[in-house]
Amino acid sequence: MLRSAGCTLVTAASIGAAARSLSSEAITRYDAIVVGLGAHGSACLYHLARWGCKVLGLDRFNSISNTRASHHGQTRITRMAYKEGPEYVPLLRKSFEMYRALERETQQKLYWQTGCVNIGEPLFSAARATAVDQHLPHEVLTARQANDRFPGLQLPPHVPVLYEAAGGIVEPEKLIQAHVLRAWYHGAHVKTGETVLDWSPLPDGGVRVTTDCSTYHADKLVISSGAWMDQMVPELKGLTVPGRATVAWFQPSAPQLFHHSRFPVFLLQDEQQGDPFYGFPEFGRFPGVKIGKFCVSAPQCDPDSLDRAMAVEDTEPLEAALRRHMPKAHGEVLNFAACMFTMTPDGHFVIDTHPRHPQVVICSACSGHGFKLSPAIGYVLADMVRHEGVCKEFDAQMQIHRLNRSRPGHGAVLDRFEQPQQPQQQQQQQAVVSS
Ligand SMILES: Cc1cc2nc3c(=O)[nH]c(=O)nc-3n(C[C@H](O)[C@H](O)[C@H](O)COP(=O)(O)OP(=O)(O)OC[C@H]3O[C@@H](n4cnc5c(N)ncnc54)[C@H](O)[C@@H]3O)c2cc1C
C-alpha cells in the first residue's frame, strides 16, 4: 500500500530519523515531477521539457512503456466522431495535429489512417450526433453498403453504420517512447524502475516526493499513475476504479479481407450482448484480428496482482461477436492480453488540481478511451502546471473532467478531501522543512 499526504502514519522517532538523514544529503529540486510515464505522463513530460521546465519523470517499471499498466498491446483506436460527446473534439483535433508533429520530430509513423466504423445502436446515433455537431466528415451506411465496402463484415440488414475516414490506429508503445525520447532531448530527467512511495506538501508551497530509491523536491507534481491512481491519492478510492480488461487476436480464415489497408477499426454493438466491442484489422507484429469488450462493468482488480491468464469467459463473448458480425475473422486465438481500464462512474476523466494542494495536478484519463487523447491531455496537464491549474486553451472542454459534486461519485470524494489533515502530517512537513 502506498502512502500519500492523505494517509501517512509516522511516529515522532521516524520523523526525527528522516529529518537527520535528509539533512545529510542534497535533495534535487525540480520545477515539476511527473509520476507515471504512461500515456499522459509521458506527454506531459514532453511538453514541460519543451517549454524549458526542469522536470523529472518517474515510472515504477523498468522500461519506457510497459506491459503491466494500461497502454500495451500495440494498437489503440483513434477517432473524431466521438460517441462520448462533442466536448472531446477540440482535444481530438489537437491530438491528431500532434501525432503528425511527433511523427515529423521522430521520423517515424505513429498514426495509421484505416477509417473507423461505428456499428449498431446506440453507438451509431451517438457518433453521428458528434459528427453533425462538430461538422466532421462522415458517411452513414446501411448494413449492405458497409458489407459491400468491407467484405470482412457480414452485418444483419437493419444495423446502421457510421463510417469516419479519419479514424485509425495509434501505436501506444511508440507514442509513449517518442514523447519520452523528445522530452529527454529537451533536458528532462527520466528514471524508470523507481516507484513513488509517498508525496507530501512542503510549507514553501512545493512538494516532496519519496521513491524506493531517493527523495526529490519540486514546485509542482503531476500524478498520472493510471490504475494506481487511488494508491497515490487515496481520497479518489471508489471514483477511479481499476478493472480487468481483456483483448484477443483471432486468426481470420480470409486474412486478405482484414488487412489494415482494407479493413477499418471498429466499434460494435452486438444486440445480444450488453457492453460494446472494439477492434482492429490485422496490423503490425501481432498477427490476427484484435477484439476486446469495452467492459463498463469490468470486475474490479488490484493492479499489483492482475489475473493475466486467459479464461474461457474472456474469449467467449469476443468469439460470439465475431461469429455474428465478421465470421471470416473468427478462428483460433493467436494471442491474448489482460490490461486495466480505470473507470469513473460517468466515463469521463478526472483531471484537476488536488483540492487541498493546488501545486498537485491529478490525471485519471482512462475509462477505456483515453489513449488517443494523450498528446492533448499531456499538453493540458503541462499548461495546468504553468498556469495555476488552468489550461485556458481548453478550459471549456476540461469542465466535464473536473472534480464536481454534480458528477456521480464525486460528492463522497470531495467530502474526503475536505476533511482536516492529520496532525502527524503537519509534523512530518516540519521535519522535512528543517532539513
Ligand atoms: C485493453 C485496453 C484497450 C484500450 N483501448 C483504447 C483505445 O482503443 N483507444 C483509446 O484511446 N484508449 C484505449 N484504452 C485506454 C488507454 O490505454 C488508457 O486511457 C491510457 O493508457 C491511460 O493512460 P495513463 O497515463 O492514465 O495510464 P498508463 O498508461 O497505465 O500509465 C500509468 C503509468 O504510471 C506508472 N505508475 C503507477 N504507479 C506508479 C508509482 N507509484 N510510481 C511510479 N510510476 C507509477 C505505471 O507504471 C504506468 O506506466 C484502452 C485501455 C485498455 C486497458
CSV table of C-alpha atoms and ligand atoms in Angstrom, one decimal:
chain,number,residue,atom,x,y,z
A,1,MET,CA,0.0,0.0,0.0
A,2,LEU,CA,1.4,3.4,-0.9
A,3,ARG,CA,1.1,6.4,1.3
A,4,SER,CA,0.2,9.9,0.4
A,5,ALA,CA,-0.4,13.2,2.2
A,6,GLY,CA,-3.8,11.8,2.9
A,7,CYS,CA,-2.9,8.8,4.9
A,8,THR,CA,0.7,8.7,6.0
A,9,LEU,CA,1.3,7.3,9.5
A,10,VAL,CA,4.6,8.3,11.1
A,11,THR,CA,6.0,8.2,14.6
A,12,ALA,CA,8.0,11.1,16.3
A,13,ALA,CA,11.1,8.9,16.2
A,14,SER,CA,10.8,8.2,12.5
A,15,ILE,CA,10.2,11.9,11.8
A,16,GLY,CA,13.5,12.7,13.6
A,17,ALA,CA,15.4,9.9,11.8
A,18,ALA,CA,14.0,11.1,8.5
A,19,ALA,CA,15.0,14.7,9.2
A,20,ARG,CA,18.5,13.7,10.2
A,21,SER,CA,19.1,11.5,7.1
A,22,LEU,CA,17.6,14.2,4.8
A,23,SER,CA,19.8,16.9,6.3
A,24,SER,CA,22.9,14.9,5.3
A,25,GLU,CA,22.0,14.7,1.6
A,26,ALA,CA,21.3,17.4,-1.0
A,27,ILE,CA,17.8,17.0,-2.3
A,28,THR,CA,17.4,17.9,-6.0
A,29,ARG,CA,14.7,20.5,-6.6
A,30,TYR,CA,12.7,20.4,-9.9
A,31,ASP,CA,10.2,22.8,-11.4
A,32,ALA,CA,7.9,19.7,-11.7
A,33,ILE,CA,7.9,16.0,-11.2
A,34,VAL,CA,5.6,13.7,-13.2
A,35,VAL,CA,4.7,10.4,-11.6
A,36,GLY,CA,3.9,7.7,-14.2
A,37,LEU,CA,5.3,7.8,-17.7
A,38,GLY,CA,2.4,6.1,-19.4
A,39,ALA,CA,0.1,7.7,-22.0
A,40,HIS,CA,-0.5,11.0,-20.3
A,41,GLY,CA,2.6,11.4,-18.0
A,42,SER,CA,4.9,10.9,-21.0
A,43,ALA,CA,3.1,13.5,-23.0
A,44,CYS,CA,3.1,15.9,-20.1
A,45,LEU,CA,6.8,15.4,-19.5
A,46,TYR,CA,7.4,16.2,-23.2
A,47,HIS,CA,5.5,19.5,-23.1
A,48,LEU,CA,7.1,20.6,-19.9
A,49,ALA,CA,10.6,19.9,-21.1
A,50,ARG,CA,9.8,21.5,-24.5
A,51,TRP,CA,8.8,24.7,-22.6
A,52,GLY,CA,12.1,24.7,-20.7
A,53,CYS,CA,11.0,23.4,-17.3
A,54,LYS,CA,13.4,21.5,-15.2
A,55,VAL,CA,11.4,18.3,-15.0
A,56,LEU,CA,11.7,14.7,-13.7
A,57,GLY,CA,9.7,11.8,-14.9
A,58,LEU,CA,9.4,8.7,-12.8
A,59,ASP,CA,8.0,5.3,-13.6
A,60,ARG,CA,7.8,2.2,-11.4
A,61,PHE,CA,8.6,-0.2,-14.2
A,62,ASN,CA,11.9,-0.8,-15.8
A,63,SER,CA,11.2,0.4,-19.3
A,64,ILE,CA,9.7,3.3,-21.2
A,65,SER,CA,6.2,1.8,-21.9
A,66,ASN,CA,5.5,-1.5,-20.2
A,67,THR,CA,3.1,-4.4,-20.3
A,68,ARG,CA,1.9,-4.1,-16.7
A,69,ALA,CA,-0.2,-0.8,-16.9
A,70,SER,CA,-2.9,0.2,-19.3
A,71,HIS,CA,-1.1,1.1,-22.5
A,72,HIS,CA,0.3,-2.1,-24.0
A,73,GLY,CA,-1.0,-4.2,-26.9
A,74,GLN,CA,0.4,-2.4,-29.9
A,75,THR,CA,-2.8,-0.6,-31.1
A,76,ARG,CA,-5.2,2.0,-29.8
A,77,ILE,CA,-8.2,3.3,-31.7
A,78,THR,CA,-8.3,6.9,-32.6
A,79,ARG,CA,-11.4,8.6,-34.0
A,80,MET,CA,-13.1,12.0,-34.1
A,81,ALA,CA,-16.8,11.4,-34.3
A,82,TYR,CA,-16.7,10.8,-30.6
A,83,LYS,CA,-19.7,8.9,-29.2
A,84,GLU,CA,-18.6,10.1,-25.7
A,85,GLY,CA,-19.5,13.7,-26.6
A,86,PRO,CA,-18.7,16.7,-28.8
A,87,GLU,CA,-16.7,18.3,-26.0
A,88,TYR,CA,-13.8,15.9,-26.8
A,89,VAL,CA,-13.5,17.1,-30.4
A,90,PRO,CA,-11.2,20.1,-29.8
A,91,LEU,CA,-8.9,17.9,-27.8
A,92,LEU,CA,-9.0,15.2,-30.5
A,93,ARG,CA,-8.1,17.8,-33.2
A,94,LYS,CA,-5.2,18.8,-31.1
A,95,SER,CA,-4.1,15.2,-30.7
A,96,PHE,CA,-4.4,14.5,-34.4
A,97,GLU,CA,-2.2,17.5,-35.1
A,98,MET,CA,0.3,16.3,-32.5
A,99,TYR,CA,0.5,12.7,-33.8
A,100,ARG,CA,1.7,14.4,-37.1
A,101,ALA,CA,4.1,16.8,-35.3
A,102,LEU,CA,5.6,14.0,-33.3
A,103,GLU,CA,5.9,11.8,-36.4
A,104,ARG,CA,7.9,14.6,-38.0
A,105,GLU,CA,10.1,15.1,-34.9
A,106,THR,CA,10.9,11.5,-34.5
A,107,GLN,CA,10.9,10.4,-38.2
A,108,GLN,CA,8.5,7.5,-37.7
A,109,LYS,CA,4.9,6.7,-38.3
A,110,LEU,CA,2.7,6.7,-35.2
A,111,TYR,CA,-0.8,7.1,-36.6
A,112,TRP,CA,-2.3,4.8,-39.3
A,113,GLN,CA,-5.5,6.0,-41.1
A,114,THR,CA,-7.7,3.0,-41.6
A,115,GLY,CA,-11.1,4.6,-41.2
A,116,CYS,CA,-13.5,3.7,-38.3
A,117,VAL,CA,-16.9,2.1,-38.4
A,118,ASN,CA,-19.4,2.6,-35.6
A,119,ILE,CA,-21.8,-0.3,-35.9
A,120,GLY,CA,-25.2,-0.6,-34.3
A,121,GLU,CA,-27.2,1.5,-31.8
A,122,PRO,CA,-26.6,3.4,-29.6
A,123,LEU,CA,-23.0,3.8,-31.0
A,124,PHE,CA,-24.3,4.9,-34.4
A,125,SER,CA,-26.5,7.7,-33.1
A,126,ALA,CA,-24.0,9.0,-30.5
A,127,ALA,CA,-21.2,9.1,-33.1
A,128,ARG,CA,-23.5,10.8,-35.6
A,129,ALA,CA,-24.6,13.4,-33.1
A,130,THR,CA,-21.0,14.5,-32.5
A,131,ALA,CA,-20.1,14.4,-36.2
A,132,VAL,CA,-23.1,16.6,-37.0
A,133,ASP,CA,-22.5,19.0,-34.1
A,134,GLN,CA,-18.8,19.4,-34.9
A,135,HIS,CA,-19.2,19.3,-38.8
A,136,LEU,CA,-16.9,16.3,-39.1
A,137,PRO,CA,-16.8,14.4,-42.4
A,138,HIS,CA,-18.6,11.1,-42.1
A,139,GLU,CA,-20.8,8.7,-44.0
A,140,VAL,CA,-24.0,7.0,-42.9
A,141,LEU,CA,-24.1,3.5,-44.4
A,142,THR,CA,-26.7,0.8,-44.5
A,143,ALA,CA,-25.5,-2.6,-43.4
A,144,ARG,CA,-25.5,-3.8,-47.0
A,145,GLN,CA,-23.3,-0.8,-48.1
A,146,ALA,CA,-20.9,-1.5,-45.2
A,147,ASN,CA,-20.8,-5.2,-46.1
A,148,ASP,CA,-20.0,-4.3,-49.7
A,149,ARG,CA,-17.3,-1.8,-48.9
A,150,PHE,CA,-15.7,-4.0,-46.3
A,151,PRO,CA,-16.3,-7.6,-47.3
A,152,GLY,CA,-15.0,-8.9,-44.0
A,153,LEU,CA,-18.2,-7.6,-42.4
A,154,GLN,CA,-21.5,-9.6,-42.5
A,155,LEU,CA,-23.9,-7.3,-40.7
A,156,PRO,CA,-27.6,-8.1,-40.3
A,157,PRO,CA,-29.7,-5.9,-42.6
A,158,HIS,CA,-31.2,-3.5,-40.1
A,159,VAL,CA,-27.9,-2.4,-38.4
A,160,PRO,CA,-26.9,1.3,-39.0
A,161,VAL,CA,-23.3,2.1,-39.6
A,162,LEU,CA,-21.4,5.4,-39.3
A,163,TYR,CA,-18.1,5.5,-41.2
A,164,GLU,CA,-15.4,8.1,-40.5
A,165,ALA,CA,-12.4,8.2,-42.7
A,166,ALA,CA,-10.2,9.9,-40.2
A,167,GLY,CA,-10.4,7.1,-37.7
A,168,GLY,CA,-7.4,4.8,-37.3
A,169,ILE,CA,-4.7,3.3,-35.2
A,170,VAL,CA,-2.2,4.9,-32.9
A,171,GLU,CA,0.7,2.8,-31.7
A,172,PRO,CA,0.8,3.3,-27.9
A,173,GLU,CA,4.2,2.0,-27.0
A,174,LYS,CA,5.8,4.0,-29.9
A,175,LEU,CA,3.9,7.2,-29.0
A,176,ILE,CA,5.0,6.9,-25.3
A,177,GLN,CA,8.6,6.2,-26.3
A,178,ALA,CA,8.5,9.2,-28.7
A,179,HIS,CA,7.2,11.5,-26.0
A,180,VAL,CA,9.8,10.4,-23.5
A,181,LEU,CA,12.6,10.5,-26.1
A,182,ARG,CA,11.8,14.0,-27.1
A,183,ALA,CA,11.4,15.1,-23.5
A,184,TRP,CA,14.8,13.7,-22.8
A,185,TYR,CA,16.3,15.6,-25.8
A,186,HIS,CA,14.8,18.8,-24.3
A,187,GLY,CA,16.5,18.1,-21.0
A,188,ALA,CA,14.0,16.1,-18.9
A,189,HIS,CA,15.4,13.7,-16.3
A,190,VAL,CA,13.8,10.3,-16.7
A,191,LYS,CA,14.0,7.5,-14.1
A,192,THR,CA,12.5,4.1,-14.6
A,193,GLY,CA,12.3,1.2,-12.2
A,194,GLU,CA,11.7,3.7,-9.4
A,195,THR,CA,8.4,3.6,-7.5
A,196,VAL,CA,7.0,6.6,-5.9
A,197,LEU,CA,6.0,5.6,-2.3
A,198,ASP,CA,4.9,8.8,-0.9
A,199,TRP,CA,4.4,12.5,-1.6
A,200,SER,CA,3.7,15.4,0.8
A,201,PRO,CA,3.3,19.1,0.5
A,202,LEU,CA,6.2,21.4,1.7
A,203,PRO,CA,5.4,24.5,3.7
A,204,ASP,CA,7.0,26.6,0.9
A,205,GLY,CA,4.3,25.5,-1.4
A,206,GLY,CA,6.3,22.8,-3.2
A,207,VAL,CA,6.1,19.0,-2.9
A,208,ARG,CA,8.4,16.3,-1.5
A,209,VAL,CA,8.4,13.0,-3.4
A,210,THR,CA,9.8,9.9,-1.9
A,211,THR,CA,10.6,6.9,-4.0
A,212,ASP,CA,12.1,3.5,-3.2
A,213,CYS,CA,15.5,5.0,-4.3
A,214,SER,CA,15.5,8.6,-3.4
A,215,THR,CA,13.8,11.8,-2.3
A,216,TYR,CA,13.1,14.8,-4.6
A,217,HIS,CA,11.6,18.2,-4.2
A,218,ALA,CA,9.6,20.1,-6.8
A,219,ASP,CA,7.4,23.2,-7.2
A,220,LYS,CA,4.7,21.1,-8.8
A,221,LEU,CA,3.7,17.5,-9.0
A,222,VAL,CA,1.7,15.7,-11.7
A,223,ILE,CA,0.2,12.4,-10.7
A,224,SER,CA,-0.7,10.3,-13.8
A,225,SER,CA,-0.3,6.8,-12.3
A,226,GLY,CA,-3.1,5.2,-14.2
A,227,ALA,CA,-4.6,2.2,-12.4
A,228,TRP,CA,-2.6,3.1,-9.3
A,229,MET,CA,-4.2,6.5,-9.1
A,230,ASP,CA,-6.1,5.8,-5.9
A,231,GLN,CA,-3.0,4.5,-4.2
A,232,MET,CA,-1.3,7.8,-4.8
A,233,VAL,CA,-4.4,9.8,-4.0
A,234,PRO,CA,-6.4,7.7,-1.6
A,235,GLU,CA,-9.3,10.1,-1.5
A,236,LEU,CA,-10.1,9.0,-5.0
A,237,LYS,CA,-10.9,5.5,-3.9
A,238,GLY,CA,-14.2,4.3,-5.4
A,239,LEU,CA,-14.1,7.0,-8.1
A,240,THR,CA,-11.2,5.9,-10.3
A,241,VAL,CA,-11.6,2.2,-10.1
A,242,PRO,CA,-9.2,-0.2,-11.9
A,243,GLY,CA,-10.9,-3.1,-13.6
A,244,ARG,CA,-9.7,-6.1,-15.6
A,245,ALA,CA,-10.0,-5.7,-19.4
A,246,THR,CA,-9.0,-8.3,-21.9
A,247,VAL,CA,-8.3,-8.5,-25.7
A,248,ALA,CA,-7.6,-11.4,-28.0
A,249,TRP,CA,-6.2,-11.7,-31.5
A,250,PHE,CA,-8.1,-14.2,-33.8
A,251,GLN,CA,-6.8,-15.9,-36.9
A,252,PRO,CA,-9.0,-15.0,-39.8
A,253,SER,CA,-10.0,-17.6,-42.3
A,254,ALA,CA,-9.7,-15.0,-45.0
A,255,PRO,CA,-6.8,-12.8,-43.9
A,256,GLN,CA,-6.8,-10.7,-47.1
A,257,LEU,CA,-10.2,-9.2,-46.0
A,258,PHE,CA,-8.8,-7.9,-42.7
A,259,HIS,CA,-5.5,-6.3,-43.6
A,260,HIS,CA,-5.3,-2.7,-42.3
A,261,SER,CA,-5.1,-1.4,-45.8
A,262,ARG,CA,-8.6,-2.8,-46.5
A,263,PHE,CA,-10.4,-3.1,-43.2
A,264,PRO,CA,-11.2,-0.3,-40.6
A,265,VAL,CA,-11.0,-0.1,-36.9
A,266,PHE,CA,-14.5,-0.8,-35.4
A,267,LEU,CA,-16.8,-0.1,-32.5
A,268,LEU,CA,-19.5,-2.7,-32.5
A,269,GLN,CA,-22.7,-3.0,-30.5
A,270,ASP,CA,-23.8,-6.6,-30.5
A,271,GLU,CA,-27.6,-6.7,-30.0
A,272,GLN,CA,-27.2,-9.9,-28.0
A,273,GLN,CA,-24.6,-8.7,-25.6
A,274,GLY,CA,-24.6,-5.7,-23.2
A,275,ASP,CA,-21.3,-3.8,-23.4
A,276,PRO,CA,-20.0,-2.8,-26.8
A,277,PHE,CA,-16.9,-4.3,-28.5
A,278,TYR,CA,-14.0,-2.6,-30.3
A,279,GLY,CA,-11.4,-4.0,-32.6
A,280,PHE,CA,-8.7,-3.7,-35.2
A,281,PRO,CA,-7.8,-5.0,-38.6
A,282,GLU,CA,-4.7,-7.1,-38.9
A,283,PHE,CA,-1.8,-4.8,-38.1
A,284,GLY,CA,1.8,-4.9,-37.1
A,285,ARG,CA,3.8,-7.6,-35.4
A,286,PHE,CA,0.9,-9.5,-33.7
A,287,PRO,CA,-1.0,-11.3,-36.4
A,288,GLY,CA,-4.7,-11.6,-36.3
A,289,VAL,CA,-7.9,-9.5,-35.9
A,290,LYS,CA,-7.8,-8.0,-32.4
A,291,ILE,CA,-11.1,-7.5,-30.5
A,292,GLY,CA,-11.9,-6.5,-26.9
A,293,LYS,CA,-15.0,-5.9,-24.9
A,294,PHE,CA,-15.5,-2.4,-23.6
A,295,CYS,CA,-16.1,-3.5,-20.1
A,296,VAL,CA,-18.1,-0.7,-18.5
A,297,SER,CA,-18.8,-3.2,-15.7
A,298,ALA,CA,-15.4,-4.8,-15.6
A,299,PRO,CA,-14.6,-6.7,-12.5
A,300,GLN,CA,-12.6,-4.5,-10.1
A,301,CYS,CA,-9.0,-5.6,-9.8
A,302,ASP,CA,-5.8,-4.9,-7.8
A,303,PRO,CA,-3.2,-3.5,-10.2
A,304,ASP,CA,-0.5,-5.2,-8.3
A,305,SER,CA,-2.0,-8.7,-8.8
A,306,LEU,CA,-3.9,-8.6,-12.0
A,307,ASP,CA,-5.0,-12.0,-13.2
A,308,ARG,CA,-3.3,-12.2,-16.7
A,309,ALA,CA,-4.3,-15.8,-17.6
A,310,MET,CA,-6.8,-16.3,-20.4
A,311,ALA,CA,-10.2,-17.9,-19.3
A,312,VAL,CA,-13.0,-19.2,-21.5
A,313,GLU,CA,-15.2,-16.4,-20.1
A,314,ASP,CA,-12.8,-13.9,-21.6
A,315,THR,CA,-12.9,-15.2,-25.1
A,316,GLU,CA,-16.5,-16.5,-25.4
A,317,PRO,CA,-18.1,-13.1,-25.8
A,318,LEU,CA,-15.5,-12.0,-28.3
A,319,GLU,CA,-16.0,-15.1,-30.4
A,320,ALA,CA,-19.8,-14.6,-30.3
A,321,ALA,CA,-19.4,-11.0,-31.5
A,322,LEU,CA,-17.1,-12.1,-34.4
A,323,ARG,CA,-19.2,-15.0,-35.4
A,324,ARG,CA,-22.3,-12.8,-35.8
A,325,HIS,CA,-20.7,-9.8,-37.5
A,326,MET,CA,-17.4,-10.8,-39.2
A,327,PRO,CA,-17.4,-14.6,-39.3
A,328,LYS,CA,-14.3,-14.8,-41.5
A,329,ALA,CA,-12.3,-13.2,-38.7
A,330,HIS,CA,-13.3,-15.9,-36.3
A,331,GLY,CA,-10.6,-18.6,-36.0
A,332,GLU,CA,-8.0,-19.7,-33.5
A,333,VAL,CA,-7.0,-17.4,-30.7
A,334,LEU,CA,-3.4,-16.3,-31.6
A,335,ASN,CA,-2.7,-14.0,-28.7
A,336,PHE,CA,-4.3,-12.7,-25.6
A,337,ALA,CA,-3.6,-9.8,-23.2
A,338,ALA,CA,-5.1,-8.7,-19.9
A,339,CYS,CA,-4.9,-5.0,-19.2
A,340,MET,CA,-6.7,-2.5,-16.9
A,341,PHE,CA,-9.4,0.1,-17.5
A,342,THR,CA,-9.6,2.7,-14.7
A,343,MET,CA,-13.3,3.5,-14.8
A,344,THR,CA,-15.2,6.5,-13.4
A,345,PRO,CA,-18.9,6.3,-12.9
A,346,ASP,CA,-19.8,8.7,-15.8
A,347,GLY,CA,-17.0,7.5,-18.1
A,348,HIS,CA,-15.4,11.0,-18.3
A,349,PHE,CA,-11.9,11.6,-16.9
A,350,VAL,CA,-10.7,13.1,-13.6
A,351,ILE,CA,-8.3,15.9,-14.4
A,352,ASP,CA,-7.9,18.7,-11.8
A,353,THR,CA,-5.7,20.2,-9.2
A,354,HIS,CA,-5.7,18.4,-5.8
A,355,PRO,CA,-8.4,20.1,-3.8
A,356,ARG,CA,-6.1,20.5,-0.7
A,357,HIS,CA,-2.8,21.0,-2.5
A,358,PRO,CA,-3.1,23.2,-5.7
A,359,GLN,CA,0.5,22.5,-6.6
A,360,VAL,CA,-0.5,18.9,-7.4
A,361,VAL,CA,-2.3,18.1,-10.6
A,362,ILE,CA,-4.1,14.7,-10.8
A,363,CYS,CA,-4.9,13.0,-14.0
A,364,SER,CA,-7.0,9.8,-14.4
A,365,ALA,CA,-7.8,9.7,-18.1
A,366,CYS,CA,-8.8,6.3,-18.9
A,367,SER,CA,-12.3,4.8,-18.7
A,368,GLY,CA,-11.1,2.7,-21.5
A,369,HIS,CA,-10.9,5.6,-24.1
A,370,GLY,CA,-8.1,7.9,-23.1
A,371,PHE,CA,-5.1,6.9,-25.1
A,372,LYS,CA,-5.9,8.7,-28.3
A,373,LEU,CA,-6.2,12.0,-26.4
A,374,SER,CA,-2.9,11.7,-24.6
A,375,PRO,CA,-0.9,14.2,-26.7
A,376,ALA,CA,-3.6,16.9,-26.0
A,377,ILE,CA,-4.1,15.8,-22.3
A,378,GLY,CA,-0.3,15.9,-21.8
A,379,TYR,CA,-0.4,19.5,-23.2
A,380,VAL,CA,-3.3,20.4,-20.8
A,381,LEU,CA,-1.5,19.0,-17.8
A,382,ALA,CA,1.7,20.8,-18.6
A,383,ASP,CA,-0.2,24.0,-19.1
A,384,MET,CA,-2.0,23.5,-15.8
A,385,VAL,CA,1.4,23.2,-14.1
A,386,ARG,CA,2.5,26.5,-15.6
A,387,HIS,CA,-0.8,28.4,-15.0
A,388,GLU,CA,-2.1,27.6,-11.5
A,389,GLY,CA,-4.2,24.6,-12.6
A,390,VAL,CA,-5.8,26.2,-15.6
A,391,CYS,CA,-5.3,25.5,-19.3
A,392,LYS,CA,-7.0,28.4,-20.9
A,393,GLU,CA,-7.0,27.0,-24.4
A,394,PHE,CA,-9.1,24.0,-23.4
A,395,ASP,CA,-10.8,25.4,-20.2
A,396,ALA,CA,-14.3,24.9,-21.6
A,397,GLN,CA,-13.6,21.3,-22.7
A,398,MET,CA,-12.0,20.4,-19.4
A,399,GLN,CA,-15.0,21.3,-17.3
A,400,ILE,CA,-16.6,17.8,-17.7
A,401,HIS,CA,-13.3,16.3,-16.3
A,402,ARG,CA,-13.0,18.3,-13.1
A,403,LEU,CA,-14.0,17.2,-9.7
A,404,ASN,CA,-17.5,18.3,-9.3
A,405,ARG,CA,-20.3,17.4,-6.9
A,406,SER,CA,-22.8,17.2,-9.7
A,407,ARG,CA,-20.9,14.3,-11.2
A,408,PRO,CA,-21.7,10.8,-10.0
A,409,GLY,CA,-19.5,9.6,-7.2
A,410,HIS,CA,-17.8,12.9,-6.7
A,411,GLY,CA,-19.6,14.1,-3.6
A,412,ALA,CA,-18.1,11.5,-1.3
A,413,VAL,CA,-14.7,12.1,-2.7
A,414,LEU,CA,-14.9,15.8,-2.3
A,415,ASP,CA,-16.1,15.3,1.3
A,416,ARG,CA,-12.9,13.2,1.9
A,417,PHE,CA,-10.7,15.9,0.5
A,418,GLU,CA,-12.4,18.5,2.8
A,419,GLN,CA,-11.6,16.5,6.0
A,420,PRO,CA,-8.9,18.2,8.1
A,421,GLN,CA,-5.3,17.0,7.8
A,422,GLN,CA,-3.9,14.7,10.5
A,423,PRO,CA,-1.5,16.3,12.9
A,424,GLN,CA,1.1,13.7,12.0
A,425,GLN,CA,1.2,15.1,8.5
A,426,GLN,CA,1.9,18.6,9.7
A,427,GLN,CA,4.7,17.3,12.0
A,428,GLN,CA,6.2,15.4,9.0
A,429,GLN,CA,6.2,18.5,6.9
A,430,GLN,CA,8.0,20.4,9.6
A,431,ALA,CA,10.6,17.7,9.7
A,432,VAL,CA,11.2,17.9,6.0
A,433,VAL,CA,11.5,21.6,6.1
A,434,SER,CA,14.0,21.6,8.8
A,435,SER,CA,16.2,19.5,6.6
B,1,LIG,C1,-7.4,-3.2,-23.2
B,1,LIG,C2,-7.4,-1.7,-23.4
B,1,LIG,C3,-7.8,-1.2,-24.6
B,1,LIG,C4,-7.8,0.2,-24.8
B,1,LIG,N1,-8.2,0.7,-26.0
B,1,LIG,C5,-8.1,2.0,-26.2
B,1,LIG,C6,-8.4,2.5,-27.5
B,1,LIG,O1,-8.6,1.8,-28.4
B,1,LIG,N2,-8.3,3.9,-27.6
B,1,LIG,C7,-8.0,4.7,-26.6
B,1,LIG,O2,-8.0,5.9,-26.8
B,1,LIG,N3,-7.8,4.3,-25.4
B,1,LIG,C8,-7.8,2.9,-25.1
B,1,LIG,N4,-7.6,2.4,-23.9
B,1,LIG,C9,-7.3,3.3,-22.8
B,1,LIG,C10,-5.9,3.9,-22.7
B,1,LIG,O3,-5.0,2.9,-23.0
B,1,LIG,C11,-5.7,4.5,-21.3
B,1,LIG,O4,-6.7,5.5,-21.2
B,1,LIG,C12,-4.4,5.1,-21.1
B,1,LIG,O5,-3.3,4.2,-21.2
B,1,LIG,C13,-4.3,5.7,-19.7
B,1,LIG,O6,-3.1,6.4,-19.5
B,1,LIG,P1,-2.5,6.7,-18.1
B,1,LIG,O7,-1.3,7.5,-18.4
B,1,LIG,O8,-3.5,7.2,-17.2
B,1,LIG,O9,-2.1,5.3,-17.5
B,1,LIG,P2,-0.9,4.3,-18.0
B,1,LIG,O10,-0.7,4.4,-19.5
B,1,LIG,O11,-1.3,3.0,-17.5
B,1,LIG,O12,0.3,4.9,-17.3
B,1,LIG,C14,0.4,4.9,-15.9
B,1,LIG,C15,1.9,4.8,-15.5
B,1,LIG,O13,2.1,5.1,-14.1
B,1,LIG,C16,3.1,4.2,-13.6
B,1,LIG,N5,3.0,4.2,-12.2
B,1,LIG,C17,1.9,3.8,-11.5
B,1,LIG,N6,2.2,4.0,-10.1
B,1,LIG,C18,3.4,4.5,-10.0
B,1,LIG,C19,4.2,4.8,-8.9
B,1,LIG,N7,3.8,4.7,-7.7
B,1,LIG,N8,5.5,5.3,-9.2
B,1,LIG,C20,6.0,5.4,-10.4
B,1,LIG,N9,5.2,5.1,-11.5
B,1,LIG,C21,4.0,4.6,-11.3
B,1,LIG,C22,2.8,2.9,-14.3
B,1,LIG,O14,4.0,2.1,-14.3
B,1,LIG,C23,2.4,3.4,-15.7
B,1,LIG,O15,3.5,3.3,-16.6
B,1,LIG,C24,-7.5,1.0,-23.7
B,1,LIG,C25,-7.1,0.5,-22.4
B,1,LIG,C26,-7.1,-0.9,-22.3
B,1,LIG,C27,-6.7,-1.4,-21.0
